[in-house]
Amino acid sequence: MEENEKVKNEEEVVEEKKEVNELEQKQQELDDLTDRYKRILAEFENHKKRSQKEREGLYNSILGDIVEAILPILDNLENATKVETADENYKKGIELVLKQFQDVLKAKGVEEIKTVGETFDPELHEAVSSVQDDTKGEKEIVQDYRKGYKIGHKVIRHSMVVVAN
């Protein structure tokens, strides 16, 4: 009988070891699946961020192309407001259209590049001439030939300027 109990105990120990092994295997599988899930989730989050950034970049690029194509129209409207005319209502109409145009561009994030009084920056400005003027600082912009525009940090059109000294 003692031998029977001994054999039974050994069988129970073997059975427990099998159960422990199975538990360890299942735990390892669970850990592997959890790790895999976390990696896939992180990849997905990175993909979402990358896609969002690409969409924004594409949007700004397309917007920049469109704005660049219609900037000559804006220039012509600005020139039209400077012309003297006998019909003041006509001039007011042109000014209103110009303001509406500028408001739409501003709403879309298009900014005018500052020029006169600013320091020349080759990233933003294109120097078409230079003058000697002791009253002005070095590389100070004194005149603006054509306005420049940007969206965020992307320059759509450089400003054409005259630089002092």
PDB file of C-alpha atoms in Angstrom:
ATOM      1  CA  MET A   1       0.000   0.000   0.000  1.00  0.00           C
ATOM      2  CA  GLU A   2       2.812   2.319   0.719  1.00  0.00           C
ATOM      3  CA  GLU A   3       4.105   1.725  -2.755  1.00  0.00           C
ATOM      4  CA  ASN A   4       0.689   2.536  -4.172  1.00  0.00           C
ATOM      5  CA  GLU A   5       0.643   5.807  -2.308  1.00  0.00           C
ATOM      6  CA  LYS A   6       4.172   6.543  -3.434  1.00  0.00           C
ATOM      7  CA  VAL A   7       3.233   5.871  -7.072  1.00  0.00           C
ATOM      8  CA  LYS A   8       0.108   7.993  -6.646  1.00  0.00           C
ATOM      9  CA  ASN A   9       2.147  10.863  -5.205  1.00  0.00           C
ATOM     10  CA  GLU A  10       4.647  10.577  -8.035  1.00  0.00           C
ATOM     11  CA  GLU A  11       1.789  10.629 -10.563  1.00  0.00           C
ATOM     12  CA  GLU A  12       0.347  13.702  -8.848  1.00  0.00           C
ATOM     13  CA  VAL A  13       3.728  15.416  -8.924  1.00  0.00           C
ATOM     14  CA  VAL A  14       4.132  14.557 -12.621  1.00  0.00           C
ATOM     15  CA  GLU A  15       0.594  15.812 -13.275  1.00  0.00           C
ATOM     16  CA  GLU A  16       1.306  19.049 -11.398  1.00  0.00           C
ATOM     17  CA  LYS A  17       4.503  19.551 -13.387  1.00  0.00           C
ATOM     18  CA  LYS A  18       2.539  19.085 -16.610  1.00  0.00           C
ATOM     19  CA  GLU A  19      -0.024  21.626 -15.462  1.00  0.00           C
ATOM     20  CA  VAL A  20       2.705  24.080 -14.445  1.00  0.00           C
ATOM     21  CA  ASN A  21       4.387  23.569 -17.839  1.00  0.00           C
ATOM     22  CA  GLU A  22       1.100  24.153 -19.639  1.00  0.00           C
ATOM     23  CA  LEU A  23       0.485  27.256 -17.557  1.00  0.00           C
ATOM     24  CA  GLU A  24       3.969  28.557 -18.335  1.00  0.00           C
ATOM     25  CA  GLN A  25       3.420  27.891 -22.049  1.00  0.00           C
ATOM     26  CA  LYS A  26       0.066  29.663 -22.002  1.00  0.00           C
ATOM     27  CA  GLN A  27       1.589  32.581 -20.098  1.00  0.00           C
ATOM     28  CA  GLN A  28       4.405  32.789 -22.663  1.00  0.00           C
ATOM     29  CA  GLU A  29       1.860  32.735 -25.517  1.00  0.00           C
ATOM     30  CA  LEU A  30      -0.132  35.454 -23.779  1.00  0.00           C
ATOM     31  CA  ASP A  31       3.006  37.562 -23.282  1.00  0.00           C
ATOM     32  CA  ASP A  32       3.967  37.106 -26.950  1.00  0.00           C
ATOM     33  CA  LEU A  33       0.485  38.070 -28.144  1.00  0.00           C
ATOM     34  CA  THR A  34       0.378  41.070 -25.800  1.00  0.00           C
ATOM     35  CA  ASP A  35       3.783  42.231 -27.052  1.00  0.00           C
ATOM     36  CA  ARG A  36       2.694  41.752 -30.668  1.00  0.00           C
ATOM     37  CA  TYR A  37      -0.539  43.671 -29.999  1.00  0.00           C
ATOM     38  CA  LYS A  38       1.382  46.567 -28.444  1.00  0.00           C
ATOM     39  CA  ARG A  39       3.787  46.725 -31.394  1.00  0.00           C
ATOM     40  CA  ILE A  40       0.969  46.686 -33.946  1.00  0.00           C
ATOM     41  CA  LEU A  41      -0.891  49.355 -31.983  1.00  0.00           C
ATOM     42  CA  ALA A  42       2.241  51.541 -31.877  1.00  0.00           C
ATOM     43  CA  GLU A  43       2.792  51.035 -35.628  1.00  0.00           C
ATOM     44  CA  PHE A  44      -0.821  51.993 -36.287  1.00  0.00           C
ATOM     45  CA  GLU A  45      -0.527  55.160 -34.181  1.00  0.00           C
ATOM     46  CA  ASN A  46       2.673  56.109 -36.015  1.00  0.00           C
ATOM     47  CA  HIS A  47       0.955  55.459 -39.342  1.00  0.00           C
ATOM     48  CA  LYS A  48      -1.967  57.708 -38.345  1.00  0.00           C
ATOM     49  CA  LYS A  49       0.394  60.522 -37.346  1.00  0.00           C
ATOM     50  CA  ARG A  50       2.472  60.133 -40.508  1.00  0.00           C
ATOM     51  CA  SER A  51      -0.658  60.092 -42.694  1.00  0.00           C
ATOM     52  CA  GLN A  52      -2.036  63.200 -40.975  1.00  0.00           C
ATOM     53  CA  LYS A  53       1.264  65.008 -41.478  1.00  0.00           C
ATOM     54  CA  GLU A  54       1.358  63.972 -45.161  1.00  0.00           C
ATOM     55  CA  ARG A  55      -2.237  65.156 -45.672  1.00  0.00           C
ATOM     56  CA  GLU A  56      -1.452  68.530 -44.099  1.00  0.00           C
ATOM     57  CA  GLY A  57       1.694  68.852 -46.204  1.00  0.00           C
ATOM     58  CA  LEU A  58      -0.221  67.972 -49.357  1.00  0.00           C
ATOM     59  CA  TYR A  59      -2.996  70.419 -48.461  1.00  0.00           C
ATOM     60  CA  ASN A  60      -0.509  73.250 -47.883  1.00  0.00           C
ATOM     61  CA  SER A  61       1.327  72.387 -51.092  1.00  0.00           C
ATOM     62  CA  ILE A  62      -1.863  72.450 -53.167  1.00  0.00           C
ATOM     63  CA  LEU A  63      -3.062  75.615 -51.438  1.00  0.00           C
ATOM     64  CA  GLY A  64       0.326  77.215 -52.096  1.00  0.00           C
ATOM     65  CA  ASP A  65       0.144  76.316 -55.795  1.00  0.00           C
ATOM     66  CA  ILE A  66      -3.356  77.759 -56.112  1.00  0.00           C
ATOM     67  CA  VAL A  67      -2.499  80.940 -54.204  1.00  0.00           C
ATOM     68  CA  GLU A  68       0.675  81.390 -56.267  1.00  0.00           C
ATOM     69  CA  ALA A  69      -1.410  81.223 -59.456  1.00  0.00           C
ATOM     70  CA  ILE A  70      -3.849  83.921 -58.272  1.00  0.00           C
ATOM     71  CA  LEU A  71      -1.356  86.329 -56.657  1.00  0.00           C
ATOM     72  CA  PRO A  72      -1.004  88.345 -59.888  1.00  0.00           C
ATOM     73  CA  ILE A  73      -4.744  89.042 -59.659  1.00  0.00           C
ATOM     74  CA  LEU A  74      -4.250  90.324 -56.106  1.00  0.00           C
ATOM     75  CA  ASP A  75      -1.378  92.517 -57.342  1.00  0.00           C
ATOM     76  CA  ASN A  76      -3.610  93.958 -60.066  1.00  0.00           C
ATOM     77  CA  LEU A  77      -6.388  94.699 -57.576  1.00  0.00           C
ATOM     78  CA  GLU A  78      -3.889  96.505 -55.326  1.00  0.00           C
ATOM     79  CA  ASN A  79      -2.632  98.516 -58.304  1.00  0.00           C
ATOM     80  CA  ALA A  80      -6.227  99.350 -59.285  1.00  0.00           C
ATOM     81  CA  THR A  81      -6.861 100.880 -55.847  1.00  0.00           C
ATOM     82  CA  LYS A  82      -3.864 103.209 -56.299  1.00  0.00           C
ATOM     83  CA  VAL A  83      -5.132 104.656 -59.583  1.00  0.00           C
ATOM     84  CA  GLU A  84      -6.948 107.969 -59.436  1.00  0.00           C
ATOM     85  CA  THR A  85     -10.527 107.836 -60.728  1.00  0.00           C
ATOM     86  CA  ALA A  86     -13.464 110.216 -60.873  1.00  0.00           C
ATOM     87  CA  ASP A  87     -15.884 107.474 -59.876  1.00  0.00           C
ATOM     88  CA  GLU A  88     -15.366 106.996 -56.137  1.00  0.00           C
ATOM     89  CA  ASN A  89     -18.000 104.233 -55.926  1.00  0.00           C
ATOM     90  CA  TYR A  90     -16.068 102.224 -58.494  1.00  0.00           C
ATOM     91  CA  LYS A  91     -12.880 102.641 -56.457  1.00  0.00           C
ATOM     92  CA  LYS A  92     -14.696 101.593 -53.252  1.00  0.00           C
ATOM     93  CA  GLY A  93     -15.958  98.484 -55.061  1.00  0.00           C
ATOM     94  CA  ILE A  94     -12.405  97.545 -56.087  1.00  0.00           C
ATOM     95  CA  GLU A  95     -11.211  98.139 -52.498  1.00  0.00           C
ATOM     96  CA  LEU A  96     -13.987  95.895 -51.129  1.00  0.00           C
ATOM     97  CA  VAL A  97     -13.092  93.105 -53.556  1.00  0.00           C
ATOM     98  CA  LEU A  98      -9.424  93.482 -52.578  1.00  0.00           C
ATOM     99  CA  LYS A  99     -10.268  93.332 -48.853  1.00  0.00           C
ATOM    100  CA  GLN A 100     -12.456  90.275 -49.395  1.00  0.00           C
ATOM    101  CA  PHE A 101      -9.630  88.608 -51.322  1.00  0.00           C
ATOM    102  CA  GLN A 102      -7.128  89.401 -48.536  1.00  0.00           C
ATOM    103  CA  ASP A 103      -9.536  88.127 -45.859  1.00  0.00           C
ATOM    104  CA  VAL A 104      -9.956  84.791 -47.665  1.00  0.00           C
ATOM    105  CA  LEU A 105      -6.189  84.381 -47.954  1.00  0.00           C
ATOM    106  CA  LYS A 106      -5.736  85.247 -44.277  1.00  0.00           C
ATOM    107  CA  ALA A 107      -8.424  82.719 -43.289  1.00  0.00           C
ATOM    108  CA  LYS A 108      -6.507  80.045 -45.207  1.00  0.00           C
ATOM    109  CA  GLY A 109      -3.282  80.858 -43.339  1.00  0.00           C
ATOM    110  CA  VAL A 110      -1.621  82.893 -46.092  1.00  0.00           C
ATOM    111  CA  GLU A 111       0.467  85.706 -44.619  1.00  0.00           C
ATOM    112  CA  GLU A 112       2.087  88.684 -46.274  1.00  0.00           C
ATOM    113  CA  ILE A 113       5.864  88.746 -45.778  1.00  0.00           C
ATOM    114  CA  LYS A 114       6.925  91.909 -43.941  1.00  0.00           C
ATOM    115  CA  THR A 115       9.383  94.037 -45.869  1.00  0.00           C
ATOM    116  CA  VAL A 116       9.998  97.783 -45.396  1.00  0.00           C
ATOM    117  CA  GLY A 117      11.969  98.417 -42.215  1.00  0.00           C
ATOM    118  CA  GLU A 118      12.837  94.731 -41.771  1.00  0.00           C
ATOM    119  CA  THR A 119      16.281  93.160 -42.157  1.00  0.00           C
ATOM    120  CA  PHE A 120      16.859  91.429 -45.488  1.00  0.00           C
ATOM    121  CA  ASP A 121      16.411  87.649 -45.271  1.00  0.00           C
ATOM    122  CA  PRO A 122      17.245  85.661 -48.430  1.00  0.00           C
ATOM    123  CA  GLU A 123      14.792  82.975 -47.298  1.00  0.00           C
ATOM    124  CA  LEU A 124      11.913  85.479 -47.564  1.00  0.00           C
ATOM    125  CA  HIS A 125      13.125  88.294 -49.796  1.00  0.00           C
ATOM    126  CA  GLU A 126      14.614  88.700 -53.247  1.00  0.00           C
ATOM    127  CA  ALA A 127      16.861  91.757 -53.588  1.00  0.00           C
ATOM    128  CA  VAL A 128      16.405  93.467 -56.949  1.00  0.00           C
ATOM    129  CA  SER A 129      18.464  96.559 -56.123  1.00  0.00           C
ATOM    130  CA  SER A 130      20.507  98.174 -53.393  1.00  0.00           C
ATOM    131  CA  VAL A 131      21.009 101.787 -52.338  1.00  0.00           C
ATOM    132  CA  GLN A 132      23.468 103.640 -50.132  1.00  0.00           C
ATOM    133  CA  ASP A 133      21.662 105.358 -47.270  1.00  0.00           C
ATOM    134  CA  ASP A 134      23.510 106.239 -44.080  1.00  0.00           C
ATOM    135  CA  THR A 135      20.233 106.788 -42.218  1.00  0.00           C
ATOM    136  CA  LYS A 136      19.283 103.112 -42.666  1.00  0.00           C
ATOM    137  CA  GLY A 137      20.744 100.057 -40.981  1.00  0.00           C
ATOM    138  CA  GLU A 138      22.782  97.417 -42.739  1.00  0.00           C
ATOM    139  CA  LYS A 139      20.698  95.154 -44.998  1.00  0.00           C
ATOM    140  CA  GLU A 140      17.560  97.091 -44.106  1.00  0.00           C
ATOM    141  CA  ILE A 141      14.756  96.911 -46.653  1.00  0.00           C
ATOM    142  CA  VAL A 142      13.791 100.383 -47.877  1.00  0.00           C
ATOM    143  CA  GLN A 143      11.345  99.642 -50.692  1.00  0.00           C
ATOM    144  CA  ASP A 144       8.984  96.880 -51.739  1.00  0.00           C
ATOM    145  CA  TYR A 145       8.524  96.173 -55.485  1.00  0.00           C
ATOM    146  CA  ARG A 146       6.321  93.117 -55.176  1.00  0.00           C
ATOM    147  CA  LYS A 147       4.732  91.644 -52.058  1.00  0.00           C
ATOM    148  CA  GLY A 148       5.688  88.163 -50.959  1.00  0.00           C
ATOM    149  CA  TYR A 149       3.479  85.594 -49.267  1.00  0.00           C
ATOM    150  CA  LYS A 150       3.908  82.484 -47.152  1.00  0.00           C
ATOM    151  CA  ILE A 151       1.832  79.731 -45.572  1.00  0.00           C
ATOM    152  CA  GLY A 152       3.292  78.858 -42.188  1.00  0.00           C
ATOM    153  CA  HIS A 153       7.038  78.613 -42.872  1.00  0.00           C
ATOM    154  CA  LYS A 154       6.648  77.784 -46.577  1.00  0.00           C
ATOM    155  CA  VAL A 155       7.281  80.731 -48.890  1.00  0.00           C
ATOM    156  CA  ILE A 156       4.796  80.894 -51.747  1.00  0.00           C
ATOM    157  CA  ARG A 157       6.365  83.928 -53.421  1.00  0.00           C
ATOM    158  CA  HIS A 158       9.440  85.883 -52.306  1.00  0.00           C
ATOM    159  CA  SER A 159       9.145  89.637 -51.795  1.00  0.00           C
ATOM    160  CA  MET A 160      11.057  91.734 -54.349  1.00  0.00           C
ATOM    161  CA  VAL A 161      12.801  94.463 -52.384  1.00  0.00           C
ATOM    162  CA  VAL A 162      15.398  97.214 -52.444  1.00  0.00           C
ATOM    163  CA  VAL A 163      18.012  96.866 -49.703  1.00  0.00           C
ATOM    164  CA  ALA A 164      20.052  99.665 -48.112  1.00  0.00           C
ATOM    165  CA  ASN A 165      23.829  99.577 -47.659  1.00  0.00           C
TER     166      ASN A 165
END
